[in-house]
């Protein structure tokens, strides 16, 4: 993490506040705190912000505030950041069925790492994963903190269609596909929960700074939850992070 | 119901407004009209909110049956618009009636044409926008480009459009095949050698066939990185000039993804994006550096021009008597 954030211009209407050049929970926390501080400040002219692994993209209207003045205000906010302001992180429980047709690559992941399928499930579902950012497709969470014991390279040939809800592994990363999309991740399971619903408010289930916990379920539970999701009756369990 | 019916859809005709603002943090692309100037002026000409949804036609325009009495305005690329087989003016409010046929053909200057309807287009907002994001099957009309037989509701009853509204010829842009667009360097210009930056600012780049609403891949002198082509993903804006490992720049446009892991050497300033939007494969572009301060002054001038246009549209009009044209100015006494 840098001593002081860098302000980088991104054209006439945006700037990037860069906090570091690595992926770490500390930088993520700083981003979360700064994001909330900017939101709270009610700074005139801010249009929207996009938090990422190590930066915040700030879009603003120069008719309200010019670049130099905005940098000055942002520096003030950064200097006055304190820990007390941020809310405790939430853990969103994602019920997941592992293996079978839902996770066709789980046996490869097991073989690749000299593990049994049950061990892969045990390792994958025993941690809470920090949501660093959303991007790539609507609602796609970039999760951090997967165990190296189940690291597996991407497929050599990507699949043309991966069903929404698929849980996968790519290298050191794990993730969930919110919508049907092509992709090269090793698929180990699937959740019946909807991560993206354009008609909902907010349209996504997960937020940067929160955590994801995968909870193994069987096919009967999967079908039950899927039906509830389709009837709009399902709500996810949310726990507080135990430190 | 007031509506329009698509007789022939053209190559890529979509419903667009100013885009899905405030949802990028969820990974949802902005979309929206590619040419901000032509889009906003089209709305102004028919008395709409500047950011009301319009039709954006690309390269080959649509044929449309008008199913309402009211006004339209056509701006942007010249697709030789005709109403019932008779040529009509662009950059003016045009009165239309139920049963009229509006036909556009191939673009002879520019690439994208905007058709605004007095009162606006009556499709529902999804995430606060009527814009179509085709890759995500989101918004607009069923999340897709328009097709033959589609019937699109028009809110003609809400129209505040008036007859004979126009913009001064001096404000009508000319669309060329070779252009200079201005850029602010960064956010990752420090990943390039000074020579690479010089090359970028002093070379001509050709737009390749891979150019769409998401971005334009360019062909020209390769740009070499000093710190490597990949960064930890960060946010992308409209106009971001990405340079992946192959060294050829890509200018990101309206349907761009929200984040990406390639270095961005520079950003095309927003008042010059309409120039990019009207260029297509085979056209060439050069980049000229401006400071952030200069870019914001250019933006202020751009916004002032649009304000002036709006004022003139609201306070003057033209009437045609046989072959004579009269300009009427409205002044409060």
Coordinates of C-alpha atoms in Angstrom, one line a residue:
Chain A
X1 CA 0.0 0.0 0.0
X2 CA 1.3 3.5 -0.9
X3 CA 2.0 6.0 1.9
X4 CA -0.4 8.4 0.2
X5 CA -2.9 7.6 -2.6
X6 CA -1.9 8.6 -6.2
X7 CA -4.4 10.6 -8.2
X8 CA -4.3 9.7 -11.9
X9 CA -6.4 11.6 -14.5
X10 CA -8.6 9.5 -16.7
X11 CA -9.7 12.1 -19.2
X12 CA -11.8 15.2 -18.6
X13 CA -14.5 13.6 -16.5
X14 CA -12.8 10.9 -14.4
X15 CA -9.9 10.2 -12.2
X16 CA -8.4 7.2 -10.5
X17 CA -7.5 7.1 -6.8
X18 CA -4.8 4.4 -6.6
X19 CA -4.0 3.0 -3.2
X20 CA -1.3 0.5 -4.0
X21 CA 0.0 -1.9 -6.7
X22 CA -1.0 -5.3 -5.2
X23 CA -4.0 -7.3 -4.1
X24 CA -4.4 -7.3 -0.3
X25 CA -7.2 -7.1 2.3
X26 CA -5.5 -4.0 3.8
X27 CA -5.8 -2.1 0.4
X28 CA -9.4 -3.4 0.0
X29 CA -10.3 -2.0 3.5
X30 CA -8.8 1.4 2.7
X31 CA -10.8 1.5 -0.6
X32 CA -14.0 0.6 1.3
X33 CA -13.3 3.3 3.9
X34 CA -12.5 5.9 1.3
X35 CA -15.5 5.0 -0.8
X36 CA -17.8 5.4 2.2
X37 CA -16.1 8.6 3.2
X38 CA -16.6 10.1 -0.3
X39 CA -20.2 9.0 -0.3
X40 CA -20.8 10.5 3.1
X41 CA -19.1 13.8 2.3
X42 CA -21.8 14.6 -0.2
X43 CA -19.1 16.2 -2.4
X44 CA -20.7 18.1 -5.2
X45 CA -20.3 16.8 -8.8
X46 CA -19.5 13.1 -8.0
X47 CA -21.4 11.1 -10.6
X48 CA -20.4 7.5 -9.7
X49 CA -17.5 5.5 -8.3
X50 CA -16.1 2.1 -9.3
X51 CA -14.0 0.4 -6.6
X52 CA -11.5 -2.2 -7.8
X53 CA -8.7 -4.3 -6.4
X54 CA -6.4 -1.4 -5.7
X55 CA -8.2 1.8 -6.8
X56 CA -11.4 3.8 -7.1
X57 CA -12.5 5.3 -10.4
X58 CA -14.3 8.5 -9.7
X59 CA -16.5 10.0 -12.4
X60 CA -17.4 13.6 -11.8
X61 CA -18.8 16.7 -13.5
X62 CA -16.2 19.3 -14.1
X63 CA -18.9 21.9 -14.3
X64 CA -19.4 21.4 -10.6
X65 CA -15.8 20.8 -9.6
X66 CA -12.5 20.9 -11.6
X67 CA -9.8 18.3 -11.4
X68 CA -7.4 20.3 -9.1
X69 CA -10.1 21.1 -6.6
X70 CA -11.4 17.6 -6.5
X71 CA -7.9 16.2 -5.9
X72 CA -7.5 18.6 -3.0
X73 CA -10.8 17.6 -1.5
X74 CA -10.1 13.9 -1.9
X75 CA -6.7 14.3 -0.2
X76 CA -8.4 15.9 2.7
X77 CA -10.8 13.0 3.0
X78 CA -8.0 10.5 2.8
X79 CA -6.0 12.3 5.5
X80 CA -9.0 12.2 7.8
X81 CA -9.9 8.5 7.3
X82 CA -10.4 6.6 10.5
X83 CA -11.4 3.1 11.2
X84 CA -14.4 3.8 13.4
X85 CA -16.6 4.9 10.5
X86 CA -16.7 1.6 8.6
X87 CA -19.5 -1.0 9.2
X88 CA -18.6 -4.6 10.1
X89 CA -18.2 -6.8 7.0
X90 CA -21.0 -9.2 6.2
X91 CA -20.7 -12.8 5.1
X92 CA -23.2 -13.9 2.5
X93 CA -23.9 -17.7 2.5
X94 CA -24.0 -19.2 -1.0
X95 CA -25.7 -22.6 -1.0
X96 CA -23.7 -24.7 -3.5
X97 CA -24.1 -28.2 -4.9
X98 CA -20.7 -29.6 -5.7
X99 CA -19.7 -32.1 -8.5
X100 CA -21.8 -34.1 -10.9
X101 CA -23.4 -32.3 -13.8
X102 CA -23.3 -29.1 -11.7
X103 CA -19.5 -29.2 -11.3
X104 CA -18.1 -31.3 -14.2
X105 CA -14.5 -30.4 -13.5
X106 CA -14.3 -31.3 -9.8
X107 CA -12.6 -34.6 -10.4
X108 CA -10.0 -32.9 -12.5
X109 CA -9.4 -30.4 -9.8
X110 CA -9.1 -33.3 -7.3
X111 CA -6.7 -35.3 -9.5
X112 CA -4.6 -32.2 -10.3
X113 CA -4.0 -31.6 -6.6
X114 CA -3.8 -35.2 -5.4
X115 CA -7.0 -34.9 -3.4
X116 CA -10.3 -36.7 -3.1
X117 CA -13.4 -34.9 -4.4
X118 CA -14.6 -34.7 -0.8
X119 CA -11.4 -33.0 0.3
X120 CA -11.8 -30.4 -2.5
X121 CA -15.3 -29.6 -1.3
X122 CA -14.1 -29.5 2.3
X123 CA -11.3 -27.1 1.5
X124 CA -13.4 -24.9 -0.9
X125 CA -16.3 -24.5 1.6
X126 CA -14.3 -24.0 4.8
X127 CA -13.2 -20.4 4.1
X128 CA -14.7 -17.0 3.8
X129 CA -13.7 -15.2 0.6
X130 CA -13.3 -11.5 0.5
X131 CA -15.2 -9.8 -2.4
X132 CA -12.5 -7.5 -3.9
X133 CA -14.6 -6.1 -6.7
X134 CA -17.4 -6.7 -9.2
X135 CA -16.6 -6.6 -13.0
X136 CA -16.2 -8.7 -16.1
X137 CA -19.9 -9.4 -16.4
X138 CA -22.8 -7.9 -14.4
X139 CA -22.4 -8.9 -10.7
X140 CA -19.3 -11.1 -11.2
X141 CA -17.4 -11.2 -7.9
X142 CA -13.6 -11.2 -7.9
X143 CA -13.0 -13.3 -4.7
X144 CA -9.7 -13.5 -2.8
X145 CA -8.3 -16.0 -0.3
X146 CA -8.6 -19.4 -1.9
X147 CA -6.5 -22.2 -0.5
X148 CA -3.4 -23.0 -2.7
X149 CA -4.2 -26.7 -2.1
X150 CA -7.0 -26.5 -4.8
X151 CA -5.3 -24.2 -7.3
X152 CA -6.0 -25.4 -10.8
X153 CA -5.1 -23.8 -14.2
X154 CA -7.9 -22.7 -16.6
X155 CA -9.3 -25.0 -19.2
X156 CA -7.2 -25.1 -22.4
X157 CA -10.3 -24.5 -24.5
X158 CA -12.9 -22.3 -22.9
X159 CA -16.5 -23.4 -22.9
X160 CA -18.9 -21.4 -25.0
X161 CA -21.7 -21.4 -22.5
X162 CA -21.4 -21.7 -18.7
X163 CA -24.8 -21.7 -16.9
X164 CA -25.5 -18.9 -14.4
X165 CA -24.7 -19.8 -10.9
X166 CA -21.7 -22.0 -11.8
X167 CA -18.9 -22.0 -9.2
X168 CA -15.4 -22.3 -10.7
X169 CA -11.7 -22.2 -10.1
X170 CA -9.1 -20.4 -12.3
X171 CA -5.5 -20.5 -11.0
X172 CA -5.5 -19.1 -7.5
X173 CA -9.0 -17.6 -7.9
X174 CA -12.5 -18.8 -7.3
X175 CA -15.7 -17.2 -8.5
X176 CA -19.4 -17.5 -9.4
X177 CA -20.9 -16.8 -12.9
X178 CA -23.9 -14.5 -12.4
X179 CA -25.2 -14.9 -16.0
X180 CA -24.8 -17.5 -18.7
X181 CA -21.5 -16.7 -20.3
X182 CA -18.5 -18.2 -22.1
X183 CA -15.5 -18.9 -19.9
X184 CA -12.5 -21.1 -19.2
X185 CA -12.8 -21.7 -15.4
X186 CA -12.8 -25.2 -14.0
X187 CA -16.4 -25.8 -12.8
X188 CA -16.8 -27.4 -9.4
X189 CA -20.4 -26.7 -8.5
X190 CA -23.4 -24.5 -8.9
X191 CA -25.6 -22.3 -6.7
X192 CA -29.3 -21.9 -7.3
X193 CA -29.1 -18.3 -5.9
X194 CA -29.4 -15.4 -8.3
X195 CA -26.4 -13.1 -8.2
X196 CA -27.8 -10.7 -10.8
X197 CA -31.4 -9.5 -11.3
X198 CA -31.8 -6.4 -13.5
X199 CA -35.2 -5.8 -12.0
X200 CA -34.1 -5.9 -8.4
X201 CA -32.9 -3.0 -6.3
X202 CA -29.9 -3.3 -6.0
X203 CA -29.5 -5.5 -9.1
X204 CA -26.7 -7.5 -7.5
X205 CA -26.5 -9.7 -4.4
X206 CA -22.9 -9.2 -3.5
X207 CA -21.0 -6.1 -2.7
X208 CA -17.3 -5.3 -2.7
X209 CA -15.8 -5.5 0.9
X210 CA -18.2 -8.3 2.0
X211 CA -17.4 -12.0 2.2
X212 CA -18.8 -15.1 0.5
X213 CA -19.1 -18.5 2.3
X214 CA -20.0 -21.5 0.2
X215 CA -22.3 -23.9 2.0
X216 CA -22.5 -27.4 0.5
X217 CA -26.0 -28.7 -0.3
X218 CA -27.4 -31.8 -1.9
X219 CA -29.6 -32.1 -5.0
X220 CA -32.8 -32.1 -3.1
X221 CA -31.9 -28.9 -1.3
X222 CA -30.7 -27.4 -4.6
X223 CA -34.1 -28.1 -6.3
X224 CA -36.0 -26.7 -3.3
X225 CA -34.0 -23.5 -3.2
X226 CA -34.1 -23.1 -6.9
X227 CA -37.9 -23.3 -6.8
X228 CA -38.0 -20.7 -4.0
X229 CA -35.6 -18.4 -6.0
X230 CA -37.9 -18.7 -9.0
X231 CA -40.9 -17.7 -6.9
X232 CA -39.0 -14.8 -5.4
X233 CA -39.3 -16.3 -1.9
X234 CA -35.7 -17.0 -1.2
X235 CA -33.4 -14.8 1.0
X236 CA -29.8 -15.6 1.6
X237 CA -28.4 -16.1 5.1
X238 CA -26.1 -13.3 6.1
X239 CA -23.7 -13.8 9.0
X240 CA -21.2 -11.4 10.5
X241 CA -17.5 -12.1 10.0
X242 CA -15.9 -13.9 12.9
X243 CA -12.4 -12.7 13.3
Chain B
X1 CA -51.4 3.4 -29.0
X2 CA -48.8 5.8 -30.5
X3 CA -46.0 3.8 -32.0
X4 CA -43.6 3.2 -34.8
X5 CA -43.4 0.0 -36.7
X6 CA -40.0 -1.3 -38.1
X7 CA -40.4 -2.2 -41.8
X8 CA -36.7 -2.8 -42.3
X9 CA -34.4 -2.6 -39.3
X10 CA -31.1 -1.5 -41.0
X11 CA -27.8 -3.0 -39.9
X12 CA -27.8 -2.2 -36.2
X13 CA -30.6 0.1 -34.9
X14 CA -31.0 0.2 -31.1
X15 CA -32.7 2.4 -28.5
X16 CA -30.2 4.5 -26.6
X17 CA -30.3 7.3 -24.0
X18 CA -27.4 8.7 -22.0
X19 CA -26.7 5.2 -20.5
X20 CA -26.9 3.3 -17.3
X21 CA -25.2 5.7 -14.8
X22 CA -24.5 4.6 -11.3
X23 CA -24.3 0.8 -11.9
X24 CA -20.7 0.3 -13.1
X25 CA -19.7 -0.7 -9.5
X26 CA -21.9 -3.8 -10.0
X27 CA -20.1 -4.6 -13.3
X28 CA -22.8 -3.3 -15.5
X29 CA -21.7 -1.5 -18.6
X30 CA -23.0 2.1 -19.3
X31 CA -24.0 1.7 -22.9
X32 CA -25.9 4.8 -24.2
X33 CA -25.6 6.9 -27.4
X34 CA -22.2 6.8 -29.0
X35 CA -22.3 10.4 -30.3
X36 CA -23.3 12.5 -27.4
X37 CA -23.6 15.7 -29.5
X38 CA -25.9 14.4 -32.3
X39 CA -28.0 12.5 -29.7
X40 CA -28.6 15.5 -27.4
X41 CA -29.3 17.9 -30.3
X42 CA -31.8 15.5 -31.8
X43 CA -33.7 15.6 -28.5
X44 CA -33.4 19.4 -28.1
X45 CA -34.9 19.8 -31.6
X46 CA -38.1 18.0 -30.7
X47 CA -38.4 19.7 -27.2
X48 CA -37.4 16.5 -25.3
X49 CA -35.2 16.3 -22.2
X50 CA -31.7 16.1 -23.7
X51 CA -31.2 12.6 -22.4
X52 CA -34.4 11.0 -23.6
X53 CA -34.1 7.8 -25.5
X54 CA -33.7 7.9 -29.3
X55 CA -33.0 5.4 -32.1
X56 CA -29.3 5.0 -33.0
X57 CA -28.9 3.6 -36.6
X58 CA -25.5 2.3 -37.7
X59 CA -24.1 2.4 -41.3
X60 CA -27.4 1.3 -42.9
X61 CA -30.5 3.0 -41.6
X62 CA -34.0 1.6 -41.0
X63 CA -37.4 2.0 -42.8
X64 CA -40.0 2.9 -40.3
X65 CA -43.8 3.3 -40.5
X66 CA -44.9 6.2 -38.4
X67 CA -47.9 5.4 -36.2
X68 CA -48.6 8.8 -34.5
X69 CA -49.1 12.5 -35.3
X70 CA -46.2 14.6 -34.0
X71 CA -42.5 15.5 -34.6
X72 CA -39.2 13.8 -35.2
X73 CA -35.7 15.1 -35.7
X74 CA -32.8 13.3 -37.5
X75 CA -29.1 14.1 -36.7
X76 CA -25.7 12.5 -37.0
X77 CA -24.6 10.7 -40.1
X78 CA -26.3 11.5 -43.4
X79 CA -28.4 8.5 -44.4
X80 CA -30.3 10.5 -47.0
X81 CA -33.6 10.5 -45.0
X82 CA -36.9 10.5 -46.8
X83 CA -40.5 10.9 -45.7
X84 CA -42.9 9.3 -48.1
X85 CA -40.2 9.2 -50.8
X86 CA -39.4 12.9 -50.5
X87 CA -36.1 14.2 -49.1
X88 CA -36.3 15.8 -45.7
X89 CA -33.8 18.0 -43.8
X90 CA -31.6 16.7 -41.1
X91 CA -31.0 18.8 -37.9
X92 CA -34.5 20.2 -37.9
X93 CA -37.9 19.3 -36.3
X94 CA -40.0 17.5 -38.9
X95 CA -43.8 17.1 -38.7
X96 CA -45.0 13.6 -39.3
X97 CA -48.4 11.9 -39.5
X98 CA -49.9 8.5 -38.9
X99 CA -49.2 6.3 -41.9
X100 CA -46.1 8.2 -43.1
X101 CA -43.1 6.2 -44.1
X102 CA -39.6 7.3 -42.9
X103 CA -36.8 5.7 -44.8
X104 CA -33.1 6.0 -44.3
X105 CA -30.4 4.4 -46.5
X106 CA -26.6 3.9 -46.3
X107 CA -24.5 6.5 -44.5
X108 CA -22.8 8.8 -47.0
X109 CA -21.0 10.9 -44.4
X110 CA -20.4 9.6 -40.8
X111 CA -21.5 6.3 -39.4
X112 CA -24.3 6.7 -36.8
X113 CA -27.7 8.5 -37.2
X114 CA -30.0 9.5 -34.4
X115 CA -33.8 9.8 -34.7
X116 CA -35.6 11.5 -31.8
X117 CA -39.3 11.4 -31.4
X118 CA -41.3 14.3 -29.7
X119 CA -42.3 13.0 -26.3
X120 CA -39.8 10.2 -26.3
X121 CA -39.7 6.4 -26.6
X122 CA -42.0 4.6 -24.3
X123 CA -40.0 1.5 -23.4
X124 CA -39.5 0.7 -19.7
X125 CA -36.3 1.8 -17.9
X126 CA -34.1 -1.0 -16.6
X127 CA -31.6 0.2 -14.0
X128 CA -32.7 3.8 -14.7
X129 CA -32.0 3.7 -18.4
X130 CA -33.7 2.8 -21.7
X131 CA -30.4 2.1 -23.4
X132 CA -29.9 -1.3 -25.1
X133 CA -26.8 -3.3 -24.1
X134 CA -26.9 -6.0 -26.7
X135 CA -24.1 -8.2 -25.3
X136 CA -25.9 -8.5 -22.0
X137 CA -29.5 -8.6 -23.6
X138 CA -30.4 -5.7 -21.4
X139 CA -32.7 -2.7 -21.8
X140 CA -34.1 -1.0 -24.9
X141 CA -36.5 -3.2 -26.8
X142 CA -36.3 -6.8 -25.4
X143 CA -32.5 -6.2 -24.9
X144 CA -31.8 -6.5 -28.6
X145 CA -31.4 -4.6 -31.8
X146 CA -34.6 -3.8 -33.6
X147 CA -36.0 -6.3 -36.1
X148 CA -38.6 -6.3 -38.8
X149 CA -42.1 -6.0 -37.4
X150 CA -41.2 -4.6 -34.0
X151 CA -43.7 -2.1 -32.7
X152 CA -42.1 0.5 -30.5
X153 CA -44.3 2.7 -28.3
X154 CA -43.8 6.5 -28.7
X155 CA -45.0 8.9 -25.9
X156 CA -46.3 11.4 -28.5
X157 CA -48.9 12.7 -26.1
X158 CA -46.1 14.1 -23.9
X159 CA -44.5 16.0 -26.8
X160 CA -43.5 19.6 -26.5
X161 CA -42.1 19.7 -30.0
X162 CA -42.8 22.6 -32.3
X163 CA -42.7 23.3 -36.0
X164 CA -39.6 24.6 -37.8
X165 CA -37.0 24.2 -35.1
X166 CA -33.5 24.1 -36.5
X167 CA -29.8 24.7 -35.7
X168 CA -27.5 27.1 -37.4
X169 CA -25.5 25.5 -40.2
X170 CA -22.4 26.5 -38.4
X171 CA -23.2 24.1 -35.6
X172 CA -23.7 21.1 -37.9
X173 CA -20.6 18.9 -37.7
X174 CA -18.9 17.6 -40.8
X175 CA -17.7 14.0 -40.6
X176 CA -14.3 13.3 -42.1
X177 CA -12.4 10.1 -42.6
X178 CA -9.2 11.4 -41.1
X179 CA -9.4 13.2 -37.8
X180 CA -7.4 14.4 -34.9
X181 CA -8.8 13.7 -31.5
X182 CA -7.5 15.1 -28.2
X183 CA -6.3 13.0 -25.3
X184 CA -5.2 13.4 -21.8
X185 CA -2.2 11.1 -21.0
X186 CA -2.7 8.4 -18.4
X187 CA -3.8 6.8 -16.1
X188 CA -0.9 4.4 -17.0
X189 CA 1.3 6.5 -19.2
X190 CA 4.2 5.7 -16.8
X191 CA 4.1 2.1 -18.1
X192 CA 5.4 3.3 -21.5
X193 CA 8.8 4.7 -22.6
X194 CA 9.0 8.4 -23.6
X195 CA 9.6 7.1 -27.2
X196 CA 6.4 5.0 -27.1
X197 CA 4.4 8.1 -26.0
X198 CA 6.0 10.1 -28.8
X199 CA 5.1 7.4 -31.3
X200 CA 1.5 7.4 -30.0
X201 CA 1.2 11.2 -30.4
X202 CA 2.9 11.4 -33.8
X203 CA 1.5 8.5 -35.8
X204 CA -1.6 7.9 -37.8
X205 CA -3.7 5.0 -36.6
X206 CA -6.2 3.1 -38.8
X207 CA -9.5 1.8 -37.4
X208 CA -9.6 -1.9 -38.1
X209 CA -12.7 -4.0 -38.9
X210 CA -12.9 -4.9 -35.2
X211 CA -14.7 -1.7 -34.3
X212 CA -18.1 -1.7 -32.6
X213 CA -20.0 -0.1 -29.8
X214 CA -17.7 -1.7 -27.3
X215 CA -14.4 -0.4 -28.7
X216 CA -12.2 0.3 -31.7
X217 CA -9.1 -1.7 -32.4
X218 CA -6.5 0.4 -34.2
X219 CA -3.6 -0.5 -36.5
X220 CA -0.4 1.5 -36.7
X221 CA 3.1 1.7 -35.1
X222 CA 3.3 -0.6 -32.1
X223 CA 3.7 0.8 -28.6
X224 CA 6.2 -0.9 -26.3
X225 CA 5.7 -1.1 -22.6
X226 CA 8.5 -0.5 -20.1
X227 CA 6.7 -2.0 -17.1
X228 CA 4.7 -4.7 -18.8
X229 CA 1.3 -4.6 -20.5
X230 CA -0.8 -6.0 -17.6
X231 CA -1.9 -4.2 -14.5
X232 CA -4.1 -5.2 -11.6
X233 CA -7.6 -4.5 -13.1
X234 CA -8.9 -1.1 -12.6
X235 CA -11.8 1.0 -13.9
X236 CA -12.3 1.9 -17.6
X237 CA -14.0 5.0 -19.0
X238 CA -15.4 5.9 -22.4
X239 CA -12.4 7.0 -24.4
X240 CA -9.8 4.9 -22.5
X241 CA -7.0 3.9 -24.9
X242 CA -5.9 0.4 -23.8
X243 CA -2.7 -1.1 -25.0
X244 CA -2.4 -4.9 -24.5
X245 CA 0.8 -6.8 -25.0
X246 CA 0.5 -6.8 -28.8
X247 CA 1.2 -3.1 -28.7
X248 CA -1.8 -1.9 -30.8
X249 CA -4.2 0.6 -29.1
X250 CA -7.9 0.0 -28.5
X251 CA -10.2 2.9 -27.8
X252 CA -13.0 1.9 -25.4
X253 CA -16.5 3.1 -26.3
X254 CA -20.0 3.1 -24.9
X255 CA -20.5 -0.7 -24.4
X256 CA -17.1 -1.2 -22.8
X257 CA -16.7 -3.6 -19.8
X258 CA -16.4 -1.7 -16.5
X259 CA -13.0 -2.9 -15.5
X260 CA -9.9 -4.3 -17.3
X261 CA -6.3 -5.4 -16.7
X262 CA -4.5 -3.7 -19.6
X263 CA -2.5 -0.5 -19.4
X264 CA -4.2 2.6 -20.6
X265 CA -1.8 5.1 -22.2
X266 CA -4.3 7.9 -22.5
X267 CA -8.0 8.9 -22.5
X268 CA -9.8 10.5 -25.5
X269 CA -11.5 13.6 -24.1
X270 CA -15.3 13.4 -24.0
X271 CA -16.0 16.4 -26.3
X272 CA -14.0 14.5 -29.0
X273 CA -15.8 11.1 -28.6
X274 CA -18.5 12.1 -31.1
X275 CA -15.8 12.4 -33.7
X276 CA -14.7 8.8 -32.9
X277 CA -18.3 7.6 -32.9
X278 CA -18.8 8.8 -36.4
X279 CA -15.7 7.1 -37.8
X280 CA -15.6 3.4 -38.8
X281 CA -13.3 0.7 -40.2
X282 CA -10.6 2.1 -42.6
X283 CA -10.8 5.7 -41.2
X284 CA -7.7 7.1 -39.6
X285 CA -7.1 9.0 -36.4
X286 CA -4.2 11.0 -34.9
X287 CA -4.0 11.8 -31.2
X288 CA -3.1 15.2 -29.8
X289 CA -2.1 15.7 -26.2
X290 CA -3.9 18.3 -24.0
X291 CA -3.6 18.8 -20.2
X292 CA -6.5 18.0 -17.8
X293 CA -7.1 21.7 -17.4
X294 CA -7.3 22.2 -21.2
X295 CA -9.6 19.2 -21.6
X296 CA -12.0 20.7 -19.0
X297 CA -12.0 24.0 -20.7
X298 CA -12.8 22.3 -24.0
X299 CA -15.7 20.5 -22.2
X300 CA -17.0 23.9 -20.9
X301 CA -17.0 25.2 -24.5
X302 CA -18.7 22.1 -25.7
X303 CA -21.4 22.4 -23.1
X304 CA -21.8 26.1 -23.9
X305 CA -22.4 25.3 -27.6
X306 CA -25.2 22.9 -26.6
X307 CA -26.7 25.5 -24.3
X308 CA -26.6 28.0 -27.2
X309 CA -28.3 25.5 -29.5
X310 CA -31.0 24.9 -27.0
X311 CA -31.6 28.6 -26.5
X312 CA -31.9 29.2 -30.2
X313 CA -34.1 26.2 -30.8
X314 CA -36.5 27.4 -28.0
X315 CA -36.5 31.0 -29.3
X316 CA -36.5 30.9 -33.0
X317 CA -37.9 28.9 -35.9
X318 CA -38.1 28.9 -39.7
X319 CA -41.0 28.8 -42.0
X320 CA -41.0 28.0 -45.7
X321 CA -43.3 29.8 -48.1
X322 CA -43.0 28.2 -51.6
X323 CA -39.3 28.7 -52.3
X324 CA -38.6 31.4 -49.7
X325 CA -37.3 30.6 -46.2
X326 CA -38.0 32.9 -43.2
X327 CA -36.3 32.9 -39.9
X328 CA -38.5 34.0 -37.0
X329 CA -37.0 35.0 -33.7
X330 CA -39.1 35.1 -30.6
X331 CA -38.4 37.9 -28.1
X332 CA -40.2 38.7 -24.9
X333 CA -41.6 42.3 -25.0

